[in-house]
Amino acid sequence: MKRLHGKNILLGITGGIAAYKSAELTRRLKDAGADVRVAMTRAATEFVTPLTFQALSGHPVHTELLDESSEAGMGHIELARWADAILIAPTSANFIAKLAQGRADDLLSTICLATEVPLAFAPAMNQAMWNDLATQANCKTLRQRGLFQFGPASGEQACGEIGEGRMMEVPELIDHLADCFEHGVLQAVNVMITAGPTYEPIDPVRFIGNRSSGRMGYALAEAAREAGASVTLISGPCHLATPDKVQRINVETAEQMHKAVFDHLKECNIFIAAAAVADYKPVDAKKQKIKKDNESLNLVLERNPDILSDVAHSKTRPFVVGFAAETENIEQNAQSKLQRKNLDMIAANFVGQTENNKQDIGFNSEYNALQVFWANGSSTLELTRKSVLARQLIQLITNHYQAHKKDEKNTA
Ligand code: C5P
């Protein structure tokens, strides 16, 4: 089977002796069914000529950002849009640093900044440069941003030294790249996700709500869908676009969310409660708008149903994942919720500002970091965009769900 059949792959080549291997890589990408276009940095053209890659890819090679003729053929934005994935192999230490800084001072780095498709990089450099703390920190930054790092391998290097820093071999690079397209780990699995805030009416125009934007739940819906699941998103009021091929059910109150969840629970295999459900609602929502006739106003509140706990205690329960937004004692509170609510996993996050970089995280923010707990273990997902975090969390949930299914089968 041609694992990259019909895929448009933009191969970026930066300056390093391993660039000679990129000629073979171009051939093998084409053998795997891909249409390949090549963009080279100026340093890369010192190692291998663009003509080599033009002959192998069957397309003109792109080298200049501000070149009228190549911009007229296929400009950098068009190239960024044309690609289904970008693979940079070899990636020099300098280019890794440029990516980490978000620079756009040549064609390839500009394309990388302009693209929204999966971006993979295969580091290749001298072992000392690879082990340098700056390079390591830059790679970590890129991985946290959701870039795929392929390699490096270790062994004998062109400079005569031995160690880590060799470019990953061509067949492995192609395998890893193909893996980026082949998700499907949640094929035939029904995932239900709650997201957003709830609004609890006080009167026809006022309500008790909260600052949840719904971003985490929506990102999880998208990531679960990408992984092949059928996704039902039970959403409180928020202004986000429904992710592609996700069934969205709109609700306002916790009661409505509870009903919508239980209406769809029979088919559900994994339940993820990312909604910020109001714990209390006004006992007596007024039919008419409350007038400001008195100096003070007392609202009597009563408990809402706990959707997550009810699902987790239901008879034929799915695999259940909860969230815990905390302002203190994250671990202690999360562990106690895990047990009390009878959950399989819980993802806990600190709501507020991070100590180091003053990045607002959690509620109503693009960013989040999570500590995930289960019965006998935990894992930390570092601060990053919610879209990247969602993919990491879905992968973690999938691993545990599959292990859980295996256990169930063995004890049946
Ligand atoms: O107990 P606490 O509200 O902190 O628990 C948070 C978790 O419980 C979240 O996953 C949230 O979606 C869920 N929850 C719920 N129904 C409620 C309150 C919280 O599903 N009424």
XYZ file of C-alpha atoms and ligand atoms in Angstrom:
433
model
C 0.000 0.000 0.000
C 1.248 3.504 -0.832
C 1.056 5.088 2.610
C 1.243 8.669 1.327
C -1.044 8.198 -1.654
C -2.411 11.535 -2.890
C -0.675 13.580 -0.195
C 1.045 16.862 -1.002
C 4.322 16.928 0.886
C 6.465 20.012 1.094
C 10.016 18.893 1.771
C 12.092 21.606 3.437
C 15.859 21.212 3.229
C 18.247 23.205 5.408
C 22.026 23.460 5.372
C 23.713 20.295 6.567
C 25.723 17.481 5.057
C 22.727 15.152 5.552
C 21.056 17.120 2.718
C 22.526 14.539 0.334
C 20.130 11.998 1.887
C 17.180 14.259 1.009
C 17.626 13.312 -2.645
C 16.843 9.689 -1.745
C 14.066 10.941 0.553
C 12.428 12.802 -2.354
C 12.475 9.608 -4.458
C 11.019 7.483 -1.674
C 8.307 10.034 -0.831
C 7.225 9.841 -4.463
C 7.352 6.037 -4.354
C 5.051 6.225 -1.318
C 2.511 8.054 -3.510
C 3.174 11.672 -2.482
C 3.414 14.723 -4.702
C 6.595 16.429 -3.502
C 7.655 20.045 -3.754
C 10.961 21.178 -2.358
C 11.922 24.404 -0.577
C 15.607 24.898 0.260
C 17.416 27.405 2.424
C 20.386 29.166 0.836
C 22.818 27.085 2.916
C 21.156 23.872 1.717
C 21.885 24.810 -1.910
C 25.606 24.879 -1.001
C 25.431 21.159 -0.247
C 23.189 19.874 -3.064
C 21.972 21.766 -6.108
C 18.300 22.665 -6.564
C 18.536 21.018 -9.986
C 18.900 17.614 -8.315
C 15.619 18.103 -6.457
C 13.890 19.582 -9.485
C 14.728 16.437 -11.452
C 13.656 14.113 -8.636
C 10.455 15.900 -7.613
C 9.381 16.947 -11.115
C 8.702 20.513 -9.903
C 10.750 23.704 -9.799
C 12.538 24.082 -6.480
C 11.704 27.053 -4.254
C 14.608 28.935 -2.712
C 13.879 32.657 -2.565
C 11.286 34.547 -0.557
C 11.413 37.726 -2.597
C 11.852 36.273 -6.038
C 9.328 37.553 -8.556
C 9.357 34.529 -10.858
C 8.961 31.892 -8.134
C 6.396 33.966 -6.234
C 4.409 34.253 -9.456
C 4.596 30.442 -9.968
C 3.595 29.384 -6.457
C 4.180 31.949 -3.725
C 4.988 31.147 -0.126
C 1.392 31.399 1.068
C 0.181 29.175 -1.752
C 2.899 26.647 -0.954
C 1.881 26.693 2.708
C -1.721 26.050 1.644
C -0.852 23.449 -1.000
C 0.885 21.165 1.473
C -0.908 18.450 3.459
C 2.196 18.214 5.615
C 5.636 19.785 5.787
C 8.722 17.720 6.511
C 12.013 19.522 7.096
C 14.874 17.085 6.642
C 17.595 17.753 7.518
C 16.821 20.476 10.063
C 19.904 22.358 11.232
C 20.372 23.683 14.779
C 20.040 27.191 13.356
C 16.733 26.414 11.651
C 15.382 24.772 14.817
C 16.245 27.991 16.691
C 14.517 30.062 14.002
C 11.379 27.918 14.223
C 11.378 28.205 18.005
C 11.595 31.999 17.731
C 8.964 32.213 14.996
C 11.275 34.044 12.592
C 10.357 34.550 8.953
C 13.524 35.786 7.269
C 13.699 33.314 4.408
C 11.273 31.321 2.286
C 11.206 28.103 4.322
C 10.811 29.757 7.725
C 8.046 31.993 6.316
C 6.179 28.968 4.972
C 6.499 27.274 8.369
C 5.001 30.298 10.081
C 2.184 30.574 7.541
C 1.128 26.947 7.549
C -1.567 25.242 9.593
C -0.788 21.688 8.466
C 1.248 19.131 10.462
C 4.894 20.163 10.553
C 7.642 17.617 11.155
C 11.351 18.252 11.563
C 14.260 15.822 11.441
C 17.236 17.304 13.329
C 20.674 16.582 11.889
C 23.834 18.047 13.383
C 27.041 17.402 15.245
C 26.462 15.620 18.567
C 27.744 18.551 20.659
C 25.395 20.959 18.890
C 22.557 18.511 19.423
C 23.320 18.137 23.122
C 23.647 21.862 23.649
C 21.020 23.068 26.116
C 19.797 25.762 23.728
C 19.050 23.191 21.012
C 17.371 20.897 23.517
C 15.220 23.734 24.860
C 14.264 24.807 21.322
C 13.220 21.264 20.396
C 11.146 21.011 23.561
C 9.403 24.264 22.645
C 8.615 22.945 19.177
C 7.275 19.637 20.502
C 5.086 21.503 22.977
C 3.709 23.548 20.102
C 2.650 20.317 18.428
C 5.435 19.922 15.862
C 6.546 16.359 15.234
C 10.198 15.650 15.941
C 11.638 12.712 13.983
C 14.924 11.549 15.456
C 17.777 12.220 15.525
C 19.457 8.824 15.329
C 22.823 8.129 16.864
C 25.984 6.635 15.399
C 28.959 7.759 13.364
C 28.729 11.351 12.143
C 30.055 13.051 9.020
C 32.419 15.077 11.240
C 34.011 11.851 12.514
C 32.456 12.002 15.979
C 30.107 9.391 17.375
C 26.875 10.259 19.132
C 23.324 11.471 18.740
C 22.578 13.898 15.916
C 22.464 11.875 12.696
C 19.412 12.437 10.543
C 16.861 9.642 10.912
C 17.092 7.141 8.034
C 14.824 7.659 5.016
C 12.464 4.643 5.446
C 11.837 5.595 9.081
C 11.178 9.225 8.138
C 8.554 8.093 5.650
C 6.963 5.745 8.191
C 6.741 8.489 10.804
C 5.314 10.960 8.290
C 2.647 8.480 7.192
C 1.743 7.919 10.865
C 0.842 11.630 11.105
C -2.016 11.028 8.668
C -3.205 7.678 9.940
C -5.087 8.344 13.124
C -8.093 6.150 13.524
C -7.149 5.042 17.058
C -10.736 5.834 18.088
C -12.385 4.346 14.987
C -15.879 3.026 15.839
C -15.765 4.619 19.303
C -18.540 7.002 20.407
C -17.269 9.905 22.436
C -19.553 12.362 24.218
C -18.107 15.650 25.451
C -19.711 18.422 27.493
C -18.307 21.907 26.940
C -18.773 25.551 27.838
C -20.587 27.191 30.723
C -24.196 26.779 31.788
C -26.574 29.683 32.281
C -28.953 29.399 35.234
C -31.847 31.849 34.846
C -32.683 34.349 37.568
C -35.422 35.975 35.512
C -36.098 36.191 31.726
C -33.045 38.462 31.128
C -30.552 37.573 33.854
C -28.652 34.445 34.665
C -25.828 33.002 36.757
C -22.994 31.990 34.448
C -19.201 31.668 34.453
C -16.139 32.567 32.392
C -15.731 29.245 30.564
C -15.105 29.843 26.836
C -15.745 26.231 25.808
C -12.368 26.114 23.999
C -11.014 23.046 25.807
C -14.154 20.988 25.185
C -14.348 22.049 21.531
C -10.643 21.284 21.009
C -11.212 17.850 22.560
C -14.170 17.264 20.228
C -11.981 18.125 17.242
C -9.091 15.953 18.440
C -11.384 12.984 19.150
C -12.906 13.375 15.687
C -9.419 13.518 14.128
C -8.664 10.270 15.944
C -11.620 8.657 14.170
C -14.319 8.809 16.883
C -17.996 9.674 16.383
C -18.349 12.731 18.553
C -21.388 14.227 20.270
C -20.731 17.636 21.765
C -23.204 18.833 24.386
C -22.504 22.533 24.486
C -23.468 25.308 26.853
C -23.740 28.840 25.391
C -20.526 29.831 23.592
C -19.460 31.461 20.356
C -17.225 28.789 18.885
C -17.706 27.157 15.497
C -18.744 23.516 15.605
C -15.783 21.327 14.592
C -16.235 19.444 11.310
C -18.304 16.261 11.452
C -19.162 16.689 15.123
C -22.790 16.411 16.270
C -23.490 19.434 18.466
C -26.418 19.729 20.832
C -26.991 23.159 22.367
C -28.224 23.546 25.920
C -28.364 26.403 28.410
C -28.900 25.079 31.903
C -27.308 22.259 33.885
C -30.668 20.446 33.926
C -30.852 20.591 30.129
C -27.238 19.407 29.860
C -28.007 16.525 32.221
C -31.004 15.482 30.101
C -29.119 15.765 26.786
C -26.254 13.661 28.177
C -28.576 10.929 29.474
C -30.584 10.955 26.210
C -27.389 9.981 24.376
C -25.646 7.890 27.011
C -26.650 4.472 25.698
C -24.396 4.684 22.657
C -21.529 6.369 24.476
C -18.164 4.594 25.011
C -16.155 7.504 26.422
C -17.641 10.437 28.327
C -15.524 13.552 28.850
C -16.989 16.285 31.075
C -15.193 19.485 30.101
C -18.149 21.788 30.787
C -18.050 24.282 33.638
C -21.444 23.377 35.008
C -22.999 25.732 37.553
C -23.148 23.952 40.888
C -26.202 25.938 42.000
C -29.240 27.478 40.350
C -31.886 29.929 41.635
C -34.692 27.974 43.291
C -37.332 30.135 41.804
C -36.509 31.742 38.445
C -38.934 34.635 38.097
C -41.320 34.717 35.121
C -41.048 38.512 34.880
C -37.989 40.757 35.036
C -37.105 41.560 38.672
C -37.564 45.267 39.434
C -35.101 47.188 41.573
C -37.709 48.091 44.181
C -35.711 47.013 47.222
C -32.294 47.978 48.627
C -31.179 44.358 48.693
C -32.189 41.177 46.985
C -31.785 37.648 48.260
C -31.432 34.840 45.799
C -31.997 31.370 47.171
C -29.957 28.764 45.299
C -30.244 25.001 45.157
C -27.835 22.310 43.989
C -27.791 21.318 40.353
C -27.434 17.665 39.430
C -23.790 16.555 39.113
C -23.801 15.283 35.536
C -20.339 13.742 35.708
C -20.979 11.891 38.951
C -24.390 10.654 37.755
C -22.868 9.280 34.534
C -20.008 7.627 36.416
C -22.437 6.000 38.881
C -24.894 4.879 36.196
C -25.433 1.162 35.670
C -23.880 0.683 32.240
C -21.377 3.441 32.543
C -18.958 4.433 29.763
C -15.267 5.174 30.371
C -15.513 8.455 32.300
C -13.107 11.397 32.305
C -13.686 14.481 34.432
C -12.048 17.871 34.730
C -11.096 19.730 37.865
C -10.430 23.446 37.630
C -8.665 24.394 40.832
C -7.188 27.511 42.353
C -5.272 25.588 45.085
C -4.252 22.064 46.190
C -4.648 20.708 42.666
C -3.496 17.158 43.303
C -5.381 16.639 46.549
C -8.650 18.001 45.143
C -8.320 16.078 41.887
C -7.571 12.775 43.645
C -10.537 13.205 45.943
C -12.849 13.970 42.975
C -11.516 10.945 41.108
C -12.680 8.698 43.951
C -15.797 10.522 45.079
C -17.201 10.825 41.554
C -16.125 7.278 40.584
C -14.072 8.422 37.567
C -11.577 6.550 35.388
C -9.451 9.657 34.840
C -9.414 13.290 35.864
C -7.629 16.194 34.177
C -6.810 18.923 36.661
C -5.756 22.433 35.839
C -4.791 25.481 37.758
C -7.048 28.428 36.999
C -5.298 31.794 36.912
C -1.789 32.890 35.974
C 1.264 30.665 35.716
C 4.056 31.616 38.106
C 6.843 31.871 35.526
C 5.554 33.506 32.401
C 2.417 35.187 33.666
C 0.433 33.458 30.922
C -3.275 33.393 31.742
C -4.349 29.769 31.658
C -7.456 27.707 32.130
C -10.759 29.525 31.849
C -11.342 31.770 28.842
C -7.759 31.393 27.636
C -6.071 29.881 24.532
C -3.604 28.087 26.793
C -3.755 25.393 29.389
C -1.619 22.881 31.245
C -2.984 19.711 32.804
C -2.129 17.160 35.410
C -3.978 13.962 34.645
C -4.675 11.382 37.355
C -6.019 7.845 37.292
C -6.292 5.092 39.915
C -2.582 4.345 40.158
C -0.728 6.954 38.195
C -0.536 10.444 36.782
C 0.937 12.403 33.907
C 1.709 16.079 33.324
C 0.810 17.777 30.046
C 2.855 20.963 29.857
C 1.515 24.453 29.153
C 0.577 24.820 25.487
C -2.275 25.809 23.174
C -5.535 24.049 24.002
C -5.664 22.524 20.484
C -2.282 20.821 21.020
C -3.120 19.839 24.580
C -6.399 18.330 23.408
C -4.584 15.982 21.007
C -2.221 14.914 23.787
C -5.085 14.340 26.209
C -7.124 12.355 23.653
C -4.056 10.152 23.066
C -3.687 9.568 26.818
C -7.410 8.841 27.236
C -7.272 6.447 24.268
C -4.369 4.492 25.813
C -6.244 4.096 29.101
C -9.568 3.330 27.419
C -7.963 0.567 25.367
C -6.203 -0.915 28.409
C -9.515 -0.768 30.313
C -11.314 -2.610 27.463
C -8.628 -5.297 27.487
C -9.007 -5.744 31.271
C -12.799 -6.006 30.883
C -12.381 -8.705 28.229
C -9.932 -10.666 30.394
C -12.212 -10.633 33.432
C -15.379 -11.451 31.415
O -16.957 19.120 41.571
P -16.516 19.989 40.459
O -17.584 20.871 39.927
O -15.229 20.717 40.690
O -16.131 18.925 39.274
C -15.752 19.316 38.019
C -16.084 18.251 37.014
O -17.430 17.834 37.177
C -16.006 18.741 35.586
O -15.629 17.637 34.789
C -17.430 19.178 35.287
O -17.720 19.116 33.908
C -18.234 18.167 36.073
N -19.512 18.658 36.616
C -20.703 18.160 36.133
N -21.889 18.579 36.679
C -21.900 19.481 37.668
C -20.698 20.002 38.171
C -19.522 19.592 37.630
O -20.686 17.351 35.206
N -23.047 19.873 38.160
